[in-house]
Amino acid sequence: MSTARATELGLTPRNFDETSSDGLGWEPFYADSAARIGAFSCGWVTADGISYSSIQVIPSAAISDSLRQQWPEWFTGECVSIFEDCQHLIEANGIAVVVNAAPDVRDEVVGDVTDALESADEPAIGTLPLDAWQEPLTCDVVMGVVKEWSPTDELEPGLPTDVIGVGPFTEGLRETAPYVWCPLTGYQENTMIAAVIQPGHGAPSEARLEALKAEPYTVLGADNAWVVREMPYSMTTAVVAVVGSNRVTIAMGSQTRSEEELVGTATSIIAELLARHR
């Protein structure tokens, strides 16, 4: 959607780009995984700041047959209710777009996306670099490592929030990028840990690291690493490590653990995950 068209609809862009600390969110460096396969997200907010609209664009090839069978309602062209929001999936010319628009502009946004897809070129999904991990660790293995080094024994899969992406776009991204995201929560001690493995992504951009005030750091087995101490939301601390073109991030937050404890735990987890990928 062009800036002029957004203005006509009373919307202002609100994108999580690489110069914004909000770009981490619940899933660290999510946008980097999307960009690797030609996927991206755009968002707009109304002038009063109350209503939010967004589109998520991904190559159709990233949505496997199994995902289509898992969510058949997404491919009927009808509204799908997610967290009380109405979302549409529009697909044409090898591109799938998930539209989540405020009720007063929904028809216009859906119409604009449908028109734009009619003349769009079919995208191609790139291949991974030769040194990328072809078989990254599964969440079962990752969670075993996290629990071994975690500051609490009460960890359970998931995060204490409903603000987690679901549906063909999110799952297609995780399957295709590839993008391994493993969240755990210790409810008794209010501790959260998210492990993210991104083969073939390399280091975050300098602009992103600067926006997050990331500091150079040392992690055993890593070519380069950084610590982030001012992440947004409940995940307050992160350690990011890169080996070749492969990236591992551990994001953590806790109401009972100090920042240094979180950094130390994240460092130990990443060192173990890197060792297991050799």
PDB file of C-alpha atoms in Angstrom:
ATOM      1  CA  MET A   1       0.000   0.000   0.000  1.00  0.00           C
ATOM      2  CA  SER A   2       1.452   3.364  -0.995  1.00  0.00           C
ATOM      3  CA  THR A   3       1.905   6.176   1.516  1.00  0.00           C
ATOM      4  CA  ALA A   4      -0.635   8.249  -0.408  1.00  0.00           C
ATOM      5  CA  ARG A   5      -3.223   5.457  -0.280  1.00  0.00           C
ATOM      6  CA  ALA A   6      -2.600   4.893   3.434  1.00  0.00           C
ATOM      7  CA  THR A   7      -3.104   8.591   4.079  1.00  0.00           C
ATOM      8  CA  GLU A   8      -6.333   8.488   2.090  1.00  0.00           C
ATOM      9  CA  LEU A   9      -7.583   5.736   4.400  1.00  0.00           C
ATOM     10  CA  GLY A  10      -6.461   7.632   7.498  1.00  0.00           C
ATOM     11  CA  LEU A  11      -3.564   5.286   8.251  1.00  0.00           C
ATOM     12  CA  THR A  12       0.019   5.983   9.287  1.00  0.00           C
ATOM     13  CA  PRO A  13       2.852   3.452   8.659  1.00  0.00           C
ATOM     14  CA  ARG A  14       4.053   1.623  11.756  1.00  0.00           C
ATOM     15  CA  ASN A  15       6.719  -0.767  10.561  1.00  0.00           C
ATOM     16  CA  PHE A  16       9.198  -2.715  12.636  1.00  0.00           C
ATOM     17  CA  ASP A  17      12.283  -2.070  10.532  1.00  0.00           C
ATOM     18  CA  GLU A  18      15.901  -2.766  11.365  1.00  0.00           C
ATOM     19  CA  THR A  19      16.410   0.646  12.978  1.00  0.00           C
ATOM     20  CA  SER A  20      13.664   0.008  15.524  1.00  0.00           C
ATOM     21  CA  SER A  21      14.220  -1.820  18.793  1.00  0.00           C
ATOM     22  CA  ASP A  22      10.643  -3.053  18.445  1.00  0.00           C
ATOM     23  CA  GLY A  23      11.912  -5.229  15.592  1.00  0.00           C
ATOM     24  CA  LEU A  24      12.760  -7.957  18.097  1.00  0.00           C
ATOM     25  CA  GLY A  25       9.368  -8.423  19.693  1.00  0.00           C
ATOM     26  CA  TRP A  26       8.587 -11.921  20.905  1.00  0.00           C
ATOM     27  CA  GLU A  27      10.606 -13.629  18.202  1.00  0.00           C
ATOM     28  CA  PRO A  28      14.108 -12.101  17.960  1.00  0.00           C
ATOM     29  CA  PHE A  29      15.123 -10.895  14.492  1.00  0.00           C
ATOM     30  CA  TYR A  30      11.897 -12.265  13.007  1.00  0.00           C
ATOM     31  CA  ALA A  31      12.121  -9.867  10.061  1.00  0.00           C
ATOM     32  CA  ASP A  32      15.522 -11.263   9.060  1.00  0.00           C
ATOM     33  CA  SER A  33      14.077 -14.741   8.551  1.00  0.00           C
ATOM     34  CA  ALA A  34      11.222 -13.337   6.511  1.00  0.00           C
ATOM     35  CA  ALA A  35      13.529 -11.326   4.240  1.00  0.00           C
ATOM     36  CA  ARG A  36      15.672 -14.378   3.456  1.00  0.00           C
ATOM     37  CA  ILE A  37      12.803 -15.984   1.536  1.00  0.00           C
ATOM     38  CA  GLY A  38      11.295 -12.790   0.152  1.00  0.00           C
ATOM     39  CA  ALA A  39       8.611 -12.418   2.831  1.00  0.00           C
ATOM     40  CA  PHE A  40       7.832  -9.221   4.726  1.00  0.00           C
ATOM     41  CA  SER A  41       5.258  -7.460   6.912  1.00  0.00           C
ATOM     42  CA  CYS A  42       3.838  -3.945   6.833  1.00  0.00           C
ATOM     43  CA  GLY A  43       1.691  -2.223   9.433  1.00  0.00           C
ATOM     44  CA  TRP A  44      -0.427   0.906   9.770  1.00  0.00           C
ATOM     45  CA  VAL A  45      -2.189   2.585  12.677  1.00  0.00           C
ATOM     46  CA  THR A  46      -5.149   4.966  12.642  1.00  0.00           C
ATOM     47  CA  ALA A  47      -4.660   8.611  13.574  1.00  0.00           C
ATOM     48  CA  ASP A  48      -6.144   8.013  17.034  1.00  0.00           C
ATOM     49  CA  GLY A  49      -3.689   5.171  17.585  1.00  0.00           C
ATOM     50  CA  ILE A  50      -6.485   2.725  18.412  1.00  0.00           C
ATOM     51  CA  SER A  51      -6.888   0.535  15.318  1.00  0.00           C
ATOM     52  CA  TYR A  52      -3.995  -1.365  13.775  1.00  0.00           C
ATOM     53  CA  SER A  53      -3.869  -2.914  10.313  1.00  0.00           C
ATOM     54  CA  SER A  54      -1.213  -5.105   8.740  1.00  0.00           C
ATOM     55  CA  ILE A  55      -0.336  -7.313   5.810  1.00  0.00           C
ATOM     56  CA  GLN A  56       2.021 -10.296   5.778  1.00  0.00           C
ATOM     57  CA  VAL A  57       3.440 -11.271   2.385  1.00  0.00           C
ATOM     58  CA  ILE A  58       5.061 -14.647   1.680  1.00  0.00           C
ATOM     59  CA  PRO A  59       5.747 -16.734  -1.449  1.00  0.00           C
ATOM     60  CA  SER A  60       3.029 -19.360  -1.921  1.00  0.00           C
ATOM     61  CA  ALA A  61       5.775 -21.970  -2.263  1.00  0.00           C
ATOM     62  CA  ALA A  62       6.593 -21.430   1.418  1.00  0.00           C
ATOM     63  CA  ILE A  63       3.162 -22.733   2.442  1.00  0.00           C
ATOM     64  CA  SER A  64       3.381 -26.517   2.242  1.00  0.00           C
ATOM     65  CA  ASP A  65       0.529 -28.868   1.410  1.00  0.00           C
ATOM     66  CA  SER A  66       0.475 -30.031   5.026  1.00  0.00           C
ATOM     67  CA  LEU A  67      -0.047 -26.443   6.237  1.00  0.00           C
ATOM     68  CA  ARG A  68      -2.845 -25.971   3.715  1.00  0.00           C
ATOM     69  CA  GLN A  69      -4.500 -29.110   5.034  1.00  0.00           C
ATOM     70  CA  GLN A  70      -3.967 -27.982   8.620  1.00  0.00           C
ATOM     71  CA  TRP A  71      -5.704 -24.616   8.023  1.00  0.00           C
ATOM     72  CA  PRO A  72      -8.179 -25.177   5.163  1.00  0.00           C
ATOM     73  CA  GLU A  73     -10.335 -22.267   6.363  1.00  0.00           C
ATOM     74  CA  TRP A  74      -7.582 -19.812   5.398  1.00  0.00           C
ATOM     75  CA  PHE A  75      -7.873 -20.722   1.731  1.00  0.00           C
ATOM     76  CA  THR A  76     -11.610 -20.242   1.274  1.00  0.00           C
ATOM     77  CA  GLY A  77     -11.325 -16.495   0.712  1.00  0.00           C
ATOM     78  CA  GLU A  78     -13.494 -15.886   3.764  1.00  0.00           C
ATOM     79  CA  CYS A  79     -12.623 -14.047   6.959  1.00  0.00           C
ATOM     80  CA  VAL A  80     -10.752 -16.138   9.543  1.00  0.00           C
ATOM     81  CA  SER A  81     -11.202 -15.119  13.180  1.00  0.00           C
ATOM     82  CA  ILE A  82      -7.888 -14.996  15.073  1.00  0.00           C
ATOM     83  CA  PHE A  83      -7.820 -13.478  18.584  1.00  0.00           C
ATOM     84  CA  GLU A  84     -11.124 -11.751  17.718  1.00  0.00           C
ATOM     85  CA  ASP A  85      -9.566 -10.150  14.616  1.00  0.00           C
ATOM     86  CA  CYS A  86     -10.832 -10.834  11.107  1.00  0.00           C
ATOM     87  CA  GLN A  87      -8.040 -11.917   8.767  1.00  0.00           C
ATOM     88  CA  HIS A  88      -8.112 -12.736   5.062  1.00  0.00           C
ATOM     89  CA  LEU A  89      -5.599 -14.730   3.032  1.00  0.00           C
ATOM     90  CA  ILE A  90      -5.420 -13.592  -0.606  1.00  0.00           C
ATOM     91  CA  GLU A  91      -3.349 -15.637  -3.053  1.00  0.00           C
ATOM     92  CA  ALA A  92      -2.390 -15.095  -6.695  1.00  0.00           C
ATOM     93  CA  ASN A  93       0.654 -15.339  -8.979  1.00  0.00           C
ATOM     94  CA  GLY A  94       2.640 -17.355  -6.435  1.00  0.00           C
ATOM     95  CA  ILE A  95       2.181 -14.828  -3.630  1.00  0.00           C
ATOM     96  CA  ALA A  96       0.093 -15.185  -0.463  1.00  0.00           C
ATOM     97  CA  VAL A  97      -0.932 -12.142   1.574  1.00  0.00           C
ATOM     98  CA  VAL A  98      -2.542 -12.238   5.017  1.00  0.00           C
ATOM     99  CA  VAL A  99      -4.598  -9.086   5.626  1.00  0.00           C
ATOM    100  CA  ASN A 100      -5.511  -8.060   9.158  1.00  0.00           C
ATOM    101  CA  ALA A 101      -7.285  -4.718   8.823  1.00  0.00           C
ATOM    102  CA  ALA A 102      -9.454  -2.601  11.086  1.00  0.00           C
ATOM    103  CA  PRO A 103     -13.178  -2.982  10.273  1.00  0.00           C
ATOM    104  CA  ASP A 104     -13.573   0.545   8.869  1.00  0.00           C
ATOM    105  CA  VAL A 105     -10.856   0.024   6.232  1.00  0.00           C
ATOM    106  CA  ARG A 106     -10.945  -3.772   5.798  1.00  0.00           C
ATOM    107  CA  ASP A 107     -12.803  -3.848   2.473  1.00  0.00           C
ATOM    108  CA  GLU A 108     -10.543  -1.168   0.997  1.00  0.00           C
ATOM    109  CA  VAL A 109      -7.308  -2.884   2.093  1.00  0.00           C
ATOM    110  CA  VAL A 110      -8.486  -6.323   0.894  1.00  0.00           C
ATOM    111  CA  GLY A 111      -9.473  -4.777  -2.442  1.00  0.00           C
ATOM    112  CA  ASP A 112      -6.144  -2.974  -2.842  1.00  0.00           C
ATOM    113  CA  VAL A 113      -4.175  -6.163  -2.118  1.00  0.00           C
ATOM    114  CA  THR A 114      -6.302  -8.197  -4.539  1.00  0.00           C
ATOM    115  CA  ASP A 115      -5.719  -5.631  -7.304  1.00  0.00           C
ATOM    116  CA  ALA A 116      -1.977  -5.483  -6.638  1.00  0.00           C
ATOM    117  CA  LEU A 117      -1.590  -9.272  -6.865  1.00  0.00           C
ATOM    118  CA  GLU A 118      -3.173  -9.392 -10.308  1.00  0.00           C
ATOM    119  CA  SER A 119      -0.057  -7.847 -11.863  1.00  0.00           C
ATOM    120  CA  ALA A 120       2.576  -9.218  -9.466  1.00  0.00           C
ATOM    121  CA  ASP A 121       5.500 -11.387 -10.619  1.00  0.00           C
ATOM    122  CA  GLU A 122       5.896 -14.820  -9.073  1.00  0.00           C
ATOM    123  CA  PRO A 123       8.756 -14.750  -6.520  1.00  0.00           C
ATOM    124  CA  ALA A 124      11.563 -17.262  -6.094  1.00  0.00           C
ATOM    125  CA  ILE A 125      12.767 -18.580  -2.736  1.00  0.00           C
ATOM    126  CA  GLY A 126      16.542 -18.445  -2.413  1.00  0.00           C
ATOM    127  CA  THR A 127      18.792 -21.295  -1.345  1.00  0.00           C
ATOM    128  CA  LEU A 128      20.811 -21.481   1.858  1.00  0.00           C
ATOM    129  CA  PRO A 129      24.559 -20.703   1.828  1.00  0.00           C
ATOM    130  CA  LEU A 130      26.820 -23.760   1.595  1.00  0.00           C
ATOM    131  CA  ASP A 131      27.965 -23.405   5.217  1.00  0.00           C
ATOM    132  CA  ALA A 132      24.428 -23.126   6.611  1.00  0.00           C
ATOM    133  CA  TRP A 133      23.221 -25.804   8.988  1.00  0.00           C
ATOM    134  CA  GLN A 134      21.094 -28.041   6.781  1.00  0.00           C
ATOM    135  CA  GLU A 135      19.511 -29.802   9.760  1.00  0.00           C
ATOM    136  CA  PRO A 136      19.198 -27.380  12.685  1.00  0.00           C
ATOM    137  CA  LEU A 137      18.385 -28.789  16.107  1.00  0.00           C
ATOM    138  CA  THR A 138      14.728 -29.502  16.819  1.00  0.00           C
ATOM    139  CA  CYS A 139      12.860 -27.786  19.629  1.00  0.00           C
ATOM    140  CA  ASP A 140      12.860 -31.046  21.615  1.00  0.00           C
ATOM    141  CA  VAL A 141      16.672 -31.002  21.668  1.00  0.00           C
ATOM    142  CA  VAL A 142      16.837 -27.240  22.224  1.00  0.00           C
ATOM    143  CA  MET A 143      14.424 -27.407  25.136  1.00  0.00           C
ATOM    144  CA  GLY A 144      16.496 -30.177  26.730  1.00  0.00           C
ATOM    145  CA  VAL A 145      19.574 -27.939  26.591  1.00  0.00           C
ATOM    146  CA  VAL A 146      17.658 -24.908  27.875  1.00  0.00           C
ATOM    147  CA  LYS A 147      16.281 -26.847  30.830  1.00  0.00           C
ATOM    148  CA  GLU A 148      19.757 -28.157  31.629  1.00  0.00           C
ATOM    149  CA  TRP A 149      21.142 -24.628  31.988  1.00  0.00           C
ATOM    150  CA  SER A 150      18.040 -22.683  33.003  1.00  0.00           C
ATOM    151  CA  PRO A 151      17.670 -20.908  36.358  1.00  0.00           C
ATOM    152  CA  THR A 152      14.375 -22.668  37.055  1.00  0.00           C
ATOM    153  CA  ASP A 153      13.118 -26.254  36.919  1.00  0.00           C
ATOM    154  CA  GLU A 154       9.527 -25.250  36.220  1.00  0.00           C
ATOM    155  CA  LEU A 155       9.826 -24.469  32.505  1.00  0.00           C
ATOM    156  CA  GLU A 156       6.952 -25.293  30.179  1.00  0.00           C
ATOM    157  CA  PRO A 157       6.709 -24.860  26.392  1.00  0.00           C
ATOM    158  CA  GLY A 158       5.150 -21.583  25.273  1.00  0.00           C
ATOM    159  CA  LEU A 159       4.988 -17.968  26.395  1.00  0.00           C
ATOM    160  CA  PRO A 160       2.520 -16.392  28.848  1.00  0.00           C
ATOM    161  CA  THR A 161       0.742 -14.447  26.126  1.00  0.00           C
ATOM    162  CA  ASP A 162      -1.598 -14.888  23.191  1.00  0.00           C
ATOM    163  CA  VAL A 163       0.419 -12.408  21.120  1.00  0.00           C
ATOM    164  CA  ILE A 164       2.129 -15.155  19.115  1.00  0.00           C
ATOM    165  CA  GLY A 165       1.873 -15.524  15.366  1.00  0.00           C
ATOM    166  CA  VAL A 166      -0.220 -18.405  14.055  1.00  0.00           C
ATOM    167  CA  GLY A 167      -1.394 -19.473  10.646  1.00  0.00           C
ATOM    168  CA  PRO A 168       0.099 -20.163   7.202  1.00  0.00           C
ATOM    169  CA  PHE A 169       2.410 -17.121   7.132  1.00  0.00           C
ATOM    170  CA  THR A 170       4.070 -17.767  10.489  1.00  0.00           C
ATOM    171  CA  GLU A 171       4.347 -21.527  10.111  1.00  0.00           C
ATOM    172  CA  GLY A 172       5.393 -21.255   6.464  1.00  0.00           C
ATOM    173  CA  LEU A 173       8.185 -18.943   7.529  1.00  0.00           C
ATOM    174  CA  ARG A 174       9.383 -21.308  10.238  1.00  0.00           C
ATOM    175  CA  GLU A 175       9.376 -24.261   7.858  1.00  0.00           C
ATOM    176  CA  THR A 176      10.980 -22.555   4.867  1.00  0.00           C
ATOM    177  CA  ALA A 177      13.412 -19.928   6.135  1.00  0.00           C
ATOM    178  CA  PRO A 178      14.311 -22.193   8.087  1.00  0.00           C
ATOM    179  CA  TYR A 179      13.494 -20.675  11.413  1.00  0.00           C
ATOM    180  CA  VAL A 180      13.565 -22.646  14.671  1.00  0.00           C
ATOM    181  CA  TRP A 181      11.824 -20.830  17.514  1.00  0.00           C
ATOM    182  CA  CYS A 182      11.504 -22.530  20.911  1.00  0.00           C
ATOM    183  CA  PRO A 183       9.889 -20.562  23.783  1.00  0.00           C
ATOM    184  CA  LEU A 184       9.728 -21.721  27.418  1.00  0.00           C
ATOM    185  CA  THR A 185       8.192 -20.167  30.519  1.00  0.00           C
ATOM    186  CA  GLY A 186       8.717 -20.779  34.234  1.00  0.00           C
ATOM    187  CA  TYR A 187       5.453 -19.499  35.667  1.00  0.00           C
ATOM    188  CA  GLN A 188       6.363 -19.885  39.342  1.00  0.00           C
ATOM    189  CA  GLU A 189       9.461 -17.707  38.989  1.00  0.00           C
ATOM    190  CA  ASN A 190       8.162 -15.526  36.128  1.00  0.00           C
ATOM    191  CA  THR A 191      11.091 -16.469  33.912  1.00  0.00           C
ATOM    192  CA  MET A 192      10.858 -16.657  30.103  1.00  0.00           C
ATOM    193  CA  ILE A 193      13.400 -18.046  27.650  1.00  0.00           C
ATOM    194  CA  ALA A 194      13.179 -18.101  23.853  1.00  0.00           C
ATOM    195  CA  ALA A 195      15.784 -19.923  21.769  1.00  0.00           C
ATOM    196  CA  VAL A 196      16.044 -19.008  18.080  1.00  0.00           C
ATOM    197  CA  ILE A 197      18.161 -20.799  15.467  1.00  0.00           C
ATOM    198  CA  GLN A 198      18.517 -19.138  12.044  1.00  0.00           C
ATOM    199  CA  PRO A 199      20.722 -21.068   9.574  1.00  0.00           C
ATOM    200  CA  GLY A 200      22.107 -18.987   6.727  1.00  0.00           C
ATOM    201  CA  HIS A 201      21.256 -15.581   8.200  1.00  0.00           C
ATOM    202  CA  GLY A 202      24.663 -14.425   9.356  1.00  0.00           C
ATOM    203  CA  ALA A 203      25.109 -11.441  11.639  1.00  0.00           C
ATOM    204  CA  PRO A 204      22.370  -8.862  12.261  1.00  0.00           C
ATOM    205  CA  SER A 205      22.877  -5.631  10.340  1.00  0.00           C
ATOM    206  CA  GLU A 206      24.945  -2.844  11.869  1.00  0.00           C
ATOM    207  CA  ALA A 207      21.817  -0.665  11.904  1.00  0.00           C
ATOM    208  CA  ARG A 208      19.900  -3.271  13.902  1.00  0.00           C
ATOM    209  CA  LEU A 209      22.736  -3.823  16.370  1.00  0.00           C
ATOM    210  CA  GLU A 210      23.106  -0.074  16.858  1.00  0.00           C
ATOM    211  CA  ALA A 211      19.360   0.389  17.394  1.00  0.00           C
ATOM    212  CA  LEU A 212      19.393  -2.330  20.055  1.00  0.00           C
ATOM    213  CA  LYS A 213      22.543  -0.921  21.688  1.00  0.00           C
ATOM    214  CA  ALA A 214      24.131  -4.332  21.287  1.00  0.00           C
ATOM    215  CA  GLU A 215      27.584  -4.751  22.821  1.00  0.00           C
ATOM    216  CA  PRO A 216      30.312  -7.048  21.422  1.00  0.00           C
ATOM    217  CA  TYR A 217      30.518 -10.174  23.527  1.00  0.00           C
ATOM    218  CA  THR A 218      32.374 -13.479  23.725  1.00  0.00           C
ATOM    219  CA  VAL A 219      30.686 -16.873  23.451  1.00  0.00           C
ATOM    220  CA  LEU A 220      32.624 -20.136  23.272  1.00  0.00           C
ATOM    221  CA  GLY A 221      32.516 -21.513  19.731  1.00  0.00           C
ATOM    222  CA  ALA A 222      31.156 -18.332  18.114  1.00  0.00           C
ATOM    223  CA  ASP A 223      32.865 -16.231  15.444  1.00  0.00           C
ATOM    224  CA  ASN A 224      31.067 -13.132  16.714  1.00  0.00           C
ATOM    225  CA  ALA A 225      28.587 -12.443  19.484  1.00  0.00           C
ATOM    226  CA  TRP A 226      26.664  -9.587  21.089  1.00  0.00           C
ATOM    227  CA  VAL A 227      24.686  -8.991  24.253  1.00  0.00           C
ATOM    228  CA  VAL A 228      21.521  -6.871  24.229  1.00  0.00           C
ATOM    229  CA  ARG A 229      20.487  -5.503  27.619  1.00  0.00           C
ATOM    230  CA  GLU A 230      17.574  -3.245  26.694  1.00  0.00           C
ATOM    231  CA  MET A 231      15.236  -5.394  24.650  1.00  0.00           C
ATOM    232  CA  PRO A 232      11.571  -4.337  24.453  1.00  0.00           C
ATOM    233  CA  TYR A 233       8.681  -6.205  26.070  1.00  0.00           C
ATOM    234  CA  SER A 234       9.155  -8.930  28.672  1.00  0.00           C
ATOM    235  CA  MET A 235      12.233 -10.419  27.019  1.00  0.00           C
ATOM    236  CA  THR A 236      14.648  -7.898  28.504  1.00  0.00           C
ATOM    237  CA  THR A 237      17.991  -9.510  27.702  1.00  0.00           C
ATOM    238  CA  ALA A 238      19.429 -11.395  24.727  1.00  0.00           C
ATOM    239  CA  VAL A 239      22.695 -12.965  23.640  1.00  0.00           C
ATOM    240  CA  VAL A 240      23.268 -13.366  19.896  1.00  0.00           C
ATOM    241  CA  ALA A 241      26.034 -15.561  18.445  1.00  0.00           C
ATOM    242  CA  VAL A 242      27.110 -16.187  14.854  1.00  0.00           C
ATOM    243  CA  VAL A 243      29.141 -19.039  13.369  1.00  0.00           C
ATOM    244  CA  GLY A 244      29.746 -18.603   9.664  1.00  0.00           C
ATOM    245  CA  SER A 245      26.332 -17.836   8.212  1.00  0.00           C
ATOM    246  CA  ASN A 246      24.459 -19.356  11.156  1.00  0.00           C
ATOM    247  CA  ARG A 247      22.892 -17.397  13.993  1.00  0.00           C
ATOM    248  CA  VAL A 248      21.643 -18.451  17.441  1.00  0.00           C
ATOM    249  CA  THR A 249      19.791 -16.091  19.788  1.00  0.00           C
ATOM    250  CA  ILE A 250      18.726 -16.673  23.380  1.00  0.00           C
ATOM    251  CA  ALA A 251      16.283 -14.050  24.675  1.00  0.00           C
ATOM    252  CA  MET A 252      15.337 -14.022  28.347  1.00  0.00           C
ATOM    253  CA  GLY A 253      13.236 -12.136  30.850  1.00  0.00           C
ATOM    254  CA  SER A 254      12.593 -12.625  34.554  1.00  0.00           C
ATOM    255  CA  GLN A 255      11.061 -10.843  37.512  1.00  0.00           C
ATOM    256  CA  THR A 256      13.243 -12.746  39.966  1.00  0.00           C
ATOM    257  CA  ARG A 257      16.631 -13.082  38.212  1.00  0.00           C
ATOM    258  CA  SER A 258      19.263 -10.388  37.764  1.00  0.00           C
ATOM    259  CA  GLU A 259      20.422  -9.258  34.354  1.00  0.00           C
ATOM    260  CA  GLU A 260      23.841 -10.809  34.879  1.00  0.00           C
ATOM    261  CA  GLU A 261      22.240 -14.136  35.772  1.00  0.00           C
ATOM    262  CA  LEU A 262      20.214 -14.016  32.571  1.00  0.00           C
ATOM    263  CA  VAL A 263      23.265 -13.155  30.450  1.00  0.00           C
ATOM    264  CA  GLY A 264      25.267 -15.966  32.046  1.00  0.00           C
ATOM    265  CA  THR A 265      22.493 -18.501  31.480  1.00  0.00           C
ATOM    266  CA  ALA A 266      21.969 -17.400  27.877  1.00  0.00           C
ATOM    267  CA  THR A 267      25.705 -17.659  27.200  1.00  0.00           C
ATOM    268  CA  SER A 268      25.880 -21.217  28.531  1.00  0.00           C
ATOM    269  CA  ILE A 269      22.853 -22.294  26.494  1.00  0.00           C
ATOM    270  CA  ILE A 270      24.228 -20.818  23.261  1.00  0.00           C
ATOM    271  CA  ALA A 271      27.676 -22.410  23.750  1.00  0.00           C
ATOM    272  CA  GLU A 272      26.033 -25.814  24.152  1.00  0.00           C
ATOM    273  CA  LEU A 273      23.767 -25.325  21.122  1.00  0.00           C
ATOM    274  CA  LEU A 274      26.740 -24.300  18.973  1.00  0.00           C
ATOM    275  CA  ALA A 275      28.695 -27.372  20.112  1.00  0.00           C
ATOM    276  CA  ARG A 276      25.802 -29.658  19.173  1.00  0.00           C
ATOM    277  CA  HIS A 277      25.595 -28.191  15.670  1.00  0.00           C
ATOM    278  CA  ARG A 278      29.175 -29.210  14.861  1.00  0.00           C
TER     279      ARG A 278
END
